[in-house]
Amino acid sequence: MDFSLMQRVFPFFVEAAFVTIEITALALVLGLVAAALAAAAKMSRSAPLRTIGTLYVSLFRGTPCLIQLFVLYFGGPQVGINLEPFAAGVIGLGLNIGAYMAESIRGALVAVDRGQIEAARTIGFSRFQTLRKVVLPQAARLMIRPLGVNTVALLKGSALVSTISVVELTYTAQRFIGSTYKPFEIFGIAALLYMIMVYAVARVVDMLDKRFAIV
Amino acid sequence: MSMQRPMVEVRGARKSFGAAEVLKGIDLSVDRGQIVAVIGPSGSGKSTLLRSINHLEALDSGEVWLDGMQVNQPLHGQAFERHINKVRQQMGMVFQHFNLFPHLTVLDNITMGPVILKGMSKSEAHALAHGLLSKVGLADKIDAYPSRLSGGQKQRVAIARALAMQPKVMLFDEATSALDPELVDEVNAVMKKLAAEHMTMLIVTHEMRFAGEVADRVLFMDGGVVVEEGPPSEMFRAPQKERTRTFLKKYLSA
């Protein structure tokens, strides 16, 4: 193992890891918004909305994320969508993880005991008040873990955007292979940094889980 | 008294779930301050009848009236939504499985309705909750979460929560069926207290002895119809219909 090489390139990798964090964070925000909308659409009383929600979720869960990124980045210009690699990466990853997160949110909402809704409605609360005051506070706790799993998947999946030339952690590693021919050390550093980031996400999820626990 | 309009009235209630007709034309009338117990075997339709009164189940046909106002008015969309939310505020419902809100304290469970729906101030609502909890014997649990309570305590809090809206009628859907036998009495005692205060109550129950003690009138339902009804003294001692006799024999001998 070439430790001096590892030491030398490490700062570049840390910098690249911050790009990975940035792209993951932005895709997470986009994904959560898309997921909330898609979950609401799927649970809506309007049939067209339900169809739209279902289509979105099946499309993005039913095809490889890599293909989605390629269609957006390479296919986009053909239909007038010209995106920078970074923007294409955020949008592609965000829409992809949004489909998974929609199911996490929906799962948590339907897991709240039906009797809770009945109790709130019999007191006289509207559908919206029932959702906001009774269902969501209980569902929030139930969706923390699944959304955490989705976020970890997003973080690791962000490596895919290296294929559309976003200069993040995986892309940086590949670039250093060409000049060093030391794939074990180079990819090892990348793996280590991914692990540290995944660990950090897991800790945040644990914290949120405790914070929202129902005693 | 006879001129007074009933507090709750059901006319020709019909309801099917798929191919199964669970209510086959039920008529029911509960006067102000009256206590009516509905008994009958599982699947007789008694819970569906109770749930149709506050529109948890929508009838296929028939009418439900509360104190001169039709509950299942032929309105649609938001108009019906607004109407039913107003009507439900005037009816308290107690469920077999309590359905307390686990993320809220006992206090918030009770005050949530009056504060949000009636605009009651927090301090006023706190006093109300304290009074109601004293009535059900749980004033010391005001800051507890439901998970810290026994089944009997939960059900007493659920009753307090329903009473907080100052309902015109209380609907009890097998309120003691999920309780351990030794906890049943504490809930029954609270219901008797309400009876003594002339609360209008409609009680679906499996407990014949309690029904006999507290009810002014008992309805026996079977197969989606009211087979027989009358004061408990007559119903339990000298039922007229064979089906009633068979049912009561099984229960009273047990």
Short mmCIF file of C-alpha atoms in Angstrom, two decimals:
data_model
loop_
_atom_site.label_atom_id
_atom_site.label_comp_id
_atom_site.label_asym_id
_atom_site.label_seq_id
_atom_site.Cartn_x
_atom_site.Cartn_y
_atom_site.Cartn_z
CA MET A 1 0.00 0.00 0.00
CA ASP A 2 1.25 3.37 -1.00
CA PHE A 3 0.50 5.45 2.09
CA SER A 4 2.37 8.52 0.92
CA LEU A 5 0.26 8.59 -2.22
CA MET A 6 -2.88 8.28 -0.13
CA GLN A 7 -1.75 11.15 2.06
CA ARG A 8 -0.96 13.27 -0.96
CA VAL A 9 -4.32 12.84 -2.71
CA PHE A 10 -6.47 12.84 0.41
CA PRO A 11 -7.23 16.61 0.45
CA PHE A 12 -8.55 16.39 -3.12
CA PHE A 13 -10.84 13.58 -2.07
CA VAL A 14 -12.19 15.49 0.89
CA GLU A 15 -12.99 18.36 -1.41
CA ALA A 16 -14.75 15.97 -3.80
CA ALA A 17 -16.67 14.44 -0.89
CA PHE A 18 -18.14 17.88 -0.22
CA VAL A 19 -19.47 17.93 -3.78
CA THR A 20 -21.06 14.53 -3.09
CA ILE A 21 -22.61 15.96 0.07
CA GLU A 22 -23.85 18.99 -1.80
CA ILE A 23 -25.43 17.00 -4.62
CA THR A 24 -26.98 14.55 -2.14
CA ALA A 25 -28.42 17.34 0.00
CA LEU A 26 -29.95 19.13 -2.97
CA ALA A 27 -31.34 15.90 -4.43
CA LEU A 28 -32.73 15.06 -0.97
CA VAL A 29 -34.66 18.33 -0.81
CA LEU A 30 -35.99 17.88 -4.33
CA GLY A 31 -36.77 14.24 -3.60
CA LEU A 32 -38.72 15.05 -0.43
CA VAL A 33 -40.80 17.65 -2.22
CA ALA A 34 -41.49 15.27 -5.13
CA ALA A 35 -42.24 12.47 -2.67
CA ALA A 36 -44.69 14.53 -0.63
CA LEU A 37 -46.51 15.58 -3.79
CA ALA A 38 -46.50 12.04 -5.20
CA ALA A 39 -47.74 10.52 -1.92
CA ALA A 40 -50.51 13.11 -1.73
CA ALA A 41 -51.42 12.41 -5.36
CA LYS A 42 -51.48 8.66 -4.82
CA MET A 43 -53.73 9.02 -1.78
CA SER A 44 -55.93 11.68 -3.35
CA ARG A 45 -59.64 11.19 -3.94
CA SER A 46 -59.18 12.35 -7.54
CA ALA A 47 -58.60 9.49 -9.96
CA PRO A 48 -56.45 11.49 -12.45
CA LEU A 49 -54.14 12.60 -9.61
CA ARG A 50 -53.85 9.03 -8.39
CA THR A 51 -52.89 7.94 -11.91
CA ILE A 52 -50.24 10.65 -12.17
CA GLY A 53 -48.78 9.66 -8.79
CA THR A 54 -48.75 5.98 -9.70
CA LEU A 55 -47.16 6.64 -13.09
CA TYR A 56 -44.39 8.73 -11.56
CA VAL A 57 -43.58 6.15 -8.92
CA SER A 58 -43.63 3.15 -11.28
CA LEU A 59 -41.63 4.94 -13.95
CA PHE A 60 -38.81 5.99 -11.64
CA ARG A 61 -38.74 2.81 -9.58
CA GLY A 62 -39.15 0.58 -12.61
CA THR A 63 -36.11 1.78 -14.56
CA PRO A 64 -32.41 2.03 -13.65
CA CYS A 65 -31.35 5.33 -12.16
CA LEU A 66 -28.38 5.34 -14.55
CA ILE A 67 -30.72 5.23 -17.54
CA GLN A 68 -32.79 8.07 -16.07
CA LEU A 69 -29.65 10.18 -15.74
CA PHE A 70 -28.61 9.37 -19.32
CA VAL A 71 -32.03 10.21 -20.72
CA LEU A 72 -32.02 13.52 -18.86
CA TYR A 73 -28.43 14.53 -19.57
CA PHE A 74 -27.75 13.07 -23.02
CA GLY A 75 -31.33 12.92 -24.29
CA GLY A 76 -32.42 16.25 -22.82
CA PRO A 77 -30.79 18.48 -25.47
CA GLN A 78 -32.76 16.65 -28.18
CA VAL A 79 -36.00 17.95 -26.69
CA GLY A 80 -34.62 21.34 -25.74
CA ILE A 81 -33.53 20.60 -22.16
CA ASN A 82 -29.91 21.66 -21.80
CA LEU A 83 -28.60 21.02 -18.32
CA GLU A 84 -25.19 21.35 -16.75
CA PRO A 85 -23.92 18.02 -15.41
CA PHE A 86 -24.41 19.14 -11.81
CA ALA A 87 -27.99 20.29 -12.36
CA ALA A 88 -28.83 17.15 -14.34
CA GLY A 89 -27.34 15.08 -11.52
CA VAL A 90 -29.41 16.80 -8.82
CA ILE A 91 -32.65 16.62 -10.81
CA GLY A 92 -32.10 13.01 -11.91
CA LEU A 93 -31.16 11.75 -8.47
CA GLY A 94 -33.90 13.83 -6.81
CA LEU A 95 -36.69 12.56 -9.04
CA ASN A 96 -35.42 9.01 -8.69
CA ILE A 97 -35.21 8.98 -4.89
CA GLY A 98 -38.50 10.92 -4.72
CA ALA A 99 -40.31 7.90 -6.14
CA TYR A 100 -38.91 5.66 -3.40
CA MET A 101 -39.54 8.24 -0.70
CA ALA A 102 -43.13 8.65 -1.88
CA GLU A 103 -43.70 5.02 -0.94
CA SER A 104 -42.00 5.51 2.43
CA ILE A 105 -44.27 8.46 3.19
CA ARG A 106 -47.39 6.71 1.96
CA GLY A 107 -46.51 3.59 3.92
CA ALA A 108 -46.16 5.61 7.13
CA LEU A 109 -49.45 7.43 6.54
CA VAL A 110 -51.46 4.27 5.95
CA ALA A 111 -49.78 2.61 8.94
CA VAL A 112 -51.47 5.04 11.33
CA ASP A 113 -54.34 3.15 12.95
CA ARG A 114 -57.65 3.78 11.22
CA GLY A 115 -59.26 4.24 14.64
CA GLN A 116 -57.19 7.40 15.14
CA ILE A 117 -58.81 8.97 12.10
CA GLU A 118 -62.27 7.88 13.21
CA ALA A 119 -61.73 9.31 16.68
CA ALA A 120 -60.64 12.67 15.27
CA ARG A 121 -63.48 12.80 12.76
CA THR A 122 -66.12 11.97 15.40
CA ILE A 123 -64.91 14.88 17.52
CA GLY A 124 -65.67 17.03 14.47
CA PHE A 125 -62.26 17.64 12.95
CA SER A 126 -62.12 18.11 9.18
CA ARG A 127 -60.06 15.84 6.97
CA PHE A 128 -57.28 18.40 6.88
CA GLN A 129 -57.28 19.01 10.65
CA THR A 130 -57.25 15.25 11.19
CA LEU A 131 -54.28 14.87 8.85
CA ARG A 132 -52.34 17.72 10.44
CA LYS A 133 -53.07 17.16 14.11
CA VAL A 134 -53.50 13.42 14.37
CA VAL A 135 -52.16 11.49 11.37
CA LEU A 136 -49.01 13.40 10.42
CA PRO A 137 -47.50 13.62 13.92
CA GLN A 138 -47.83 9.85 14.23
CA ALA A 139 -46.78 9.11 10.66
CA ALA A 140 -43.73 11.39 10.95
CA ARG A 141 -42.23 9.04 13.47
CA LEU A 142 -42.99 6.03 11.29
CA MET A 143 -41.37 7.56 8.20
CA ILE A 144 -38.05 8.60 9.76
CA ARG A 145 -36.38 5.18 9.41
CA PRO A 146 -37.56 4.40 5.86
CA LEU A 147 -36.63 7.90 4.69
CA GLY A 148 -33.25 7.43 6.36
CA VAL A 149 -32.73 4.23 4.37
CA ASN A 150 -33.71 6.14 1.21
CA THR A 151 -31.22 8.89 2.05
CA VAL A 152 -28.39 6.41 2.47
CA ALA A 153 -29.33 4.86 -0.87
CA LEU A 154 -29.31 8.32 -2.43
CA LEU A 155 -25.90 9.14 -0.97
CA LYS A 156 -24.37 5.94 -2.32
CA GLY A 157 -26.30 6.21 -5.58
CA SER A 158 -24.90 9.67 -6.14
CA ALA A 159 -21.77 7.89 -7.42
CA LEU A 160 -23.75 7.37 -10.64
CA VAL A 161 -23.51 11.03 -11.58
CA SER A 162 -19.79 10.49 -12.17
CA THR A 163 -20.92 9.00 -15.51
CA ILE A 164 -22.33 12.35 -16.63
CA SER A 165 -19.07 14.04 -15.63
CA VAL A 166 -20.06 15.62 -12.33
CA VAL A 167 -16.79 16.02 -10.48
CA GLU A 168 -17.74 14.35 -7.19
CA LEU A 169 -16.07 11.67 -5.12
CA THR A 170 -16.30 8.72 -7.54
CA TYR A 171 -15.36 10.82 -10.58
CA THR A 172 -12.36 12.22 -8.72
CA ALA A 173 -11.24 8.70 -7.80
CA GLN A 174 -11.47 7.57 -11.40
CA ARG A 175 -9.47 10.57 -12.52
CA PHE A 176 -6.65 9.72 -10.11
CA ILE A 177 -6.46 6.14 -11.41
CA GLY A 178 -5.19 7.38 -14.75
CA SER A 179 -2.23 9.18 -13.21
CA THR A 180 -1.36 6.77 -10.39
CA TYR A 181 -2.36 3.21 -11.46
CA LYS A 182 -3.13 2.47 -7.80
CA PRO A 183 -6.85 1.54 -7.87
CA PHE A 184 -6.76 -0.23 -4.49
CA GLU A 185 -5.56 2.82 -2.60
CA ILE A 186 -7.56 5.31 -4.65
CA PHE A 187 -10.93 3.55 -4.53
CA GLY A 188 -10.15 2.59 -0.92
CA ILE A 189 -10.04 6.25 0.06
CA ALA A 190 -13.31 6.91 -1.78
CA ALA A 191 -14.95 3.96 -0.03
CA LEU A 192 -13.74 5.17 3.36
CA LEU A 193 -15.17 8.63 2.78
CA TYR A 194 -18.51 7.20 1.62
CA MET A 195 -18.63 5.11 4.77
CA ILE A 196 -18.01 8.09 6.99
CA MET A 197 -20.82 10.00 5.28
CA VAL A 198 -23.21 7.05 5.54
CA TYR A 199 -22.37 6.73 9.22
CA ALA A 200 -23.13 10.42 9.75
CA VAL A 201 -26.53 10.05 8.05
CA ALA A 202 -27.31 7.02 10.22
CA ARG A 203 -26.51 9.01 13.36
CA VAL A 204 -28.77 11.87 12.29
CA VAL A 205 -31.57 9.36 11.66
CA ASP A 206 -31.06 7.85 15.13
CA MET A 207 -31.22 11.31 16.64
CA LEU A 208 -34.43 12.22 14.81
CA ASP A 209 -35.94 8.88 15.75
CA LYS A 210 -35.33 9.60 19.43
CA ARG A 211 -36.51 13.18 19.11
CA PHE A 212 -39.85 12.15 17.63
CA ALA A 213 -40.40 9.09 19.79
CA ILE A 214 -43.86 8.78 21.29
CA VAL A 215 -43.45 7.96 24.96
CA MET B 1 -93.04 14.66 27.26
CA SER B 2 -94.58 12.78 24.38
CA MET B 3 -94.73 15.97 22.33
CA GLN B 4 -91.00 16.46 22.60
CA ARG B 5 -88.99 15.64 19.51
CA PRO B 6 -86.53 12.78 19.96
CA MET B 7 -82.84 13.54 20.48
CA VAL B 8 -81.82 10.82 18.06
CA GLU B 9 -84.03 9.34 15.42
CA VAL B 10 -83.27 6.77 12.76
CA ARG B 11 -85.82 6.00 10.05
CA GLY B 12 -85.67 3.07 7.68
CA ALA B 13 -81.91 2.65 7.87
CA ARG B 14 -80.49 0.32 5.27
CA LYS B 15 -76.86 -0.54 4.70
CA SER B 16 -75.05 -3.23 2.74
CA PHE B 17 -71.40 -4.17 2.63
CA GLY B 18 -71.03 -5.77 -0.78
CA ALA B 19 -73.65 -8.49 -1.01
CA ALA B 20 -74.28 -8.58 2.74
CA GLU B 21 -77.13 -6.41 3.95
CA VAL B 22 -76.30 -5.55 7.56
CA LEU B 23 -79.13 -3.09 8.25
CA LYS B 24 -82.50 -4.03 6.79
CA GLY B 25 -84.65 -1.06 7.58
CA ILE B 26 -84.05 0.01 11.17
CA ASP B 27 -86.17 2.53 13.05
CA LEU B 28 -84.92 3.89 16.32
CA SER B 29 -85.80 6.78 18.55
CA VAL B 30 -84.00 8.03 21.64
CA ASP B 31 -85.59 10.77 23.74
CA ARG B 32 -83.66 13.49 25.52
CA GLY B 33 -82.08 12.05 28.65
CA GLN B 34 -82.99 8.53 27.68
CA ILE B 35 -80.58 5.62 27.75
CA VAL B 36 -81.02 2.97 25.11
CA ALA B 37 -78.95 -0.21 25.06
CA VAL B 38 -78.57 -2.20 21.85
CA ILE B 39 -77.81 -5.87 22.30
CA GLY B 40 -77.49 -8.73 19.88
CA PRO B 41 -75.07 -11.32 18.53
CA SER B 42 -71.91 -10.39 16.61
CA GLY B 43 -72.78 -9.43 13.07
CA SER B 44 -76.31 -8.38 14.01
CA GLY B 45 -75.62 -4.86 12.71
CA LYS B 46 -75.68 -3.07 16.06
CA SER B 47 -72.24 -1.46 15.66
CA THR B 48 -73.03 -0.42 12.09
CA LEU B 49 -76.26 1.17 13.32
CA LEU B 50 -74.38 3.15 15.97
CA ARG B 51 -71.66 4.20 13.52
CA SER B 52 -74.25 5.33 10.98
CA ILE B 53 -75.66 7.79 13.52
CA ASN B 54 -72.56 10.00 13.29
CA HIS B 55 -71.97 9.02 9.69
CA LEU B 56 -68.88 6.89 10.20
CA GLU B 57 -70.91 4.59 8.00
CA ALA B 58 -72.98 6.18 5.26
CA LEU B 59 -76.45 4.63 4.97
CA ASP B 60 -77.61 3.35 1.60
CA SER B 61 -81.06 4.67 2.41
CA GLY B 62 -82.93 5.99 5.41
CA GLU B 63 -82.53 9.06 7.57
CA VAL B 64 -80.68 9.93 10.75
CA TRP B 65 -81.76 12.92 12.81
CA LEU B 66 -80.11 14.59 15.77
CA ASP B 67 -82.25 16.97 17.80
CA GLY B 68 -84.34 18.01 14.81
CA MET B 69 -81.43 18.25 12.35
CA GLN B 70 -80.83 15.68 9.66
CA VAL B 71 -77.38 14.13 9.98
CA ASN B 72 -77.16 12.50 6.55
CA GLN B 73 -78.37 15.47 4.57
CA PRO B 74 -78.27 15.08 0.80
CA LEU B 75 -75.37 17.52 0.42
CA HIS B 76 -72.22 16.90 -1.58
CA GLY B 77 -68.53 17.64 -1.43
CA GLN B 78 -67.37 20.48 0.81
CA ALA B 79 -70.93 21.44 1.79
CA PHE B 80 -71.53 18.01 3.32
CA GLU B 81 -68.06 18.02 4.86
CA ARG B 82 -68.79 21.30 6.68
CA HIS B 83 -72.22 20.09 7.73
CA ILE B 84 -71.06 16.75 9.12
CA ASN B 85 -68.16 18.31 11.01
CA LYS B 86 -70.63 20.60 12.79
CA VAL B 87 -73.01 17.74 13.53
CA ARG B 88 -70.29 15.47 14.85
CA GLN B 89 -69.21 18.13 17.33
CA GLN B 90 -72.56 17.58 19.02
CA MET B 91 -72.16 13.83 19.40
CA GLY B 92 -69.63 12.06 21.59
CA MET B 93 -68.39 8.67 20.56
CA VAL B 94 -66.53 6.10 22.63
CA PHE B 95 -64.82 3.21 20.85
CA GLN B 96 -64.02 -0.33 21.85
CA HIS B 97 -60.31 0.33 21.40
CA PHE B 98 -60.31 3.82 23.03
CA ASN B 99 -58.46 5.48 20.14
CA LEU B 100 -56.75 8.02 22.34
CA PHE B 101 -54.15 10.07 20.48
CA PRO B 102 -50.85 8.50 21.60
CA HIS B 103 -48.72 11.53 20.71
CA LEU B 104 -50.68 13.83 23.02
CA THR B 105 -50.98 14.02 26.79
CA VAL B 106 -54.28 13.28 28.49
CA LEU B 107 -54.78 17.04 28.80
CA ASP B 108 -54.24 17.66 25.09
CA ASN B 109 -56.39 14.69 24.13
CA ILE B 110 -59.27 16.31 25.99
CA THR B 111 -58.70 19.97 25.15
CA MET B 112 -57.81 19.58 21.47
CA GLY B 113 -61.45 19.56 20.36
CA PRO B 114 -62.71 22.53 22.39
CA VAL B 115 -59.58 24.63 21.67
CA ILE B 116 -59.42 24.05 17.93
CA LEU B 117 -63.08 23.66 17.07
CA LYS B 118 -64.71 25.97 19.59
CA GLY B 119 -61.91 28.49 20.05
CA MET B 120 -61.80 27.89 23.80
CA SER B 121 -58.85 29.52 25.57
CA LYS B 122 -56.09 27.24 26.87
CA SER B 123 -56.77 28.11 30.51
CA GLU B 124 -60.50 27.59 30.16
CA ALA B 125 -59.87 24.26 28.41
CA HIS B 126 -57.45 23.24 31.15
CA ALA B 127 -60.09 23.90 33.79
CA LEU B 128 -62.63 21.96 31.74
CA ALA B 129 -60.26 19.00 31.37
CA HIS B 130 -59.48 19.04 35.06
CA GLY B 131 -63.16 19.01 35.92
CA LEU B 132 -63.92 16.15 33.56
CA LEU B 133 -60.94 14.14 34.75
CA SER B 134 -62.08 14.59 38.35
CA LYS B 135 -65.45 13.28 37.30
CA VAL B 136 -63.92 10.12 35.82
CA GLY B 137 -61.49 9.84 38.75
CA LEU B 138 -58.27 10.58 36.87
CA ALA B 139 -57.36 14.16 37.79
CA ASP B 140 -53.86 13.01 38.71
CA LYS B 141 -53.24 11.70 35.17
CA ILE B 142 -53.72 15.03 33.42
CA ASP B 143 -50.10 15.22 32.20
CA ALA B 144 -49.66 11.51 31.46
CA TYR B 145 -49.40 10.04 27.99
CA PRO B 146 -51.95 7.37 27.04
CA SER B 147 -49.30 4.64 26.94
CA ARG B 148 -48.90 5.02 30.72
CA LEU B 149 -52.57 4.26 31.39
CA SER B 150 -54.41 0.99 31.92
CA GLY B 151 -57.21 0.05 29.54
CA GLY B 152 -59.85 1.19 32.00
CA GLN B 153 -58.09 4.50 32.53
CA LYS B 154 -57.75 5.00 28.78
CA GLN B 155 -61.44 4.45 28.28
CA ARG B 156 -62.31 6.88 31.07
CA VAL B 157 -60.08 9.50 29.43
CA ALA B 158 -61.78 8.75 26.10
CA ILE B 159 -65.14 9.41 27.74
CA ALA B 160 -63.81 12.69 29.18
CA ARG B 161 -62.52 13.64 25.72
CA ALA B 162 -65.96 13.06 24.21
CA LEU B 163 -67.68 14.97 27.03
CA ALA B 164 -65.37 17.95 26.53
CA MET B 165 -67.33 18.87 23.41
CA GLN B 166 -70.51 19.00 25.51
CA PRO B 167 -72.33 16.59 23.24
CA LYS B 168 -76.09 16.20 23.04
CA VAL B 169 -75.74 12.43 22.95
CA MET B 170 -73.05 9.91 23.82
CA LEU B 171 -72.57 6.86 21.61
CA PHE B 172 -70.81 3.89 23.17
CA ASP B 173 -69.56 1.19 20.80
CA GLU B 174 -68.79 -1.80 23.01
CA ALA B 175 -66.86 0.44 25.34
CA THR B 176 -65.87 -2.34 27.73
CA SER B 177 -65.37 -5.26 25.33
CA ALA B 178 -61.60 -4.80 25.07
CA LEU B 179 -61.08 -4.49 28.83
CA ASP B 180 -59.87 -7.04 31.34
CA PRO B 181 -62.84 -8.09 33.48
CA GLU B 182 -61.53 -6.34 36.59
CA LEU B 183 -61.37 -3.03 34.70
CA VAL B 184 -64.91 -3.14 33.34
CA ASP B 185 -66.55 -1.84 36.52
CA GLU B 186 -64.61 1.42 36.65
CA VAL B 187 -65.81 2.30 33.16
CA ASN B 188 -69.36 1.18 33.90
CA ALA B 189 -69.33 3.34 37.02
CA VAL B 190 -68.53 6.41 34.92
CA MET B 191 -71.33 5.56 32.51
CA LYS B 192 -73.75 5.20 35.42
CA LYS B 193 -72.67 8.60 36.64
CA LEU B 194 -73.55 10.07 33.25
CA ALA B 195 -76.87 8.27 33.38
CA ALA B 196 -77.61 9.88 36.74
CA GLU B 197 -76.94 13.27 35.13
CA HIS B 198 -79.51 12.47 32.44
CA MET B 199 -77.04 12.33 29.58
CA THR B 200 -78.71 10.92 26.47
CA MET B 201 -76.89 7.70 25.68
CA LEU B 202 -76.97 4.98 23.07
CA ILE B 203 -75.00 1.99 24.23
CA VAL B 204 -74.01 -0.98 22.10
CA THR B 205 -72.96 -3.66 24.53
CA HIS B 206 -72.44 -7.34 25.22
CA GLU B 207 -73.02 -6.87 28.92
CA MET B 208 -76.59 -7.79 29.64
CA ARG B 209 -76.38 -7.13 33.36
CA PHE B 210 -75.08 -3.59 32.83
CA ALA B 211 -77.68 -2.94 30.13
CA GLY B 212 -80.36 -4.07 32.57
CA GLU B 213 -79.10 -1.75 35.29
CA VAL B 214 -78.61 1.41 33.32
CA ALA B 215 -80.88 1.38 30.27
CA ASP B 216 -84.41 2.77 30.03
CA ARG B 217 -84.98 0.69 26.95
CA VAL B 218 -83.26 -2.31 25.40
CA LEU B 219 -83.21 -3.15 21.69
CA PHE B 220 -82.42 -6.66 20.59
CA MET B 221 -81.01 -6.78 17.06
CA ASP B 222 -80.36 -9.85 14.97
CA GLY B 223 -79.69 -10.24 11.27
CA GLY B 224 -79.97 -6.54 10.55
CA VAL B 225 -83.42 -6.00 12.09
CA VAL B 226 -84.72 -4.98 15.50
CA VAL B 227 -86.28 -8.21 16.70
CA GLU B 228 -87.72 -6.82 19.90
CA GLU B 229 -87.48 -3.81 22.17
CA GLY B 230 -88.78 -2.75 25.54
CA PRO B 231 -87.83 -1.79 29.07
CA PRO B 232 -85.11 -4.07 30.48
CA SER B 233 -87.48 -5.54 33.05
CA GLU B 234 -89.69 -6.95 30.31
CA MET B 235 -86.92 -7.75 27.84
CA PHE B 236 -84.84 -9.76 30.27
CA ARG B 237 -87.63 -11.38 32.30
CA ALA B 238 -90.26 -12.03 29.70
CA PRO B 239 -88.99 -11.67 26.12
CA GLN B 240 -91.78 -12.18 23.58
CA LYS B 241 -89.79 -13.49 20.63
CA GLU B 242 -88.17 -16.90 20.42
CA ARG B 243 -84.96 -15.45 18.96
CA THR B 244 -84.62 -13.07 21.89
CA ARG B 245 -85.18 -15.89 24.36
CA THR B 246 -82.53 -18.08 22.74
CA PHE B 247 -80.00 -15.25 22.70
CA LEU B 248 -80.63 -14.18 26.28
CA LYS B 249 -80.56 -17.73 27.59
CA LYS B 250 -77.07 -18.14 26.21
CA TYR B 251 -75.87 -14.88 27.74
CA LEU B 252 -77.63 -14.81 31.08
CA SER B 253 -76.75 -18.37 31.96
CA ALA B 254 -73.08 -17.69 31.27
#
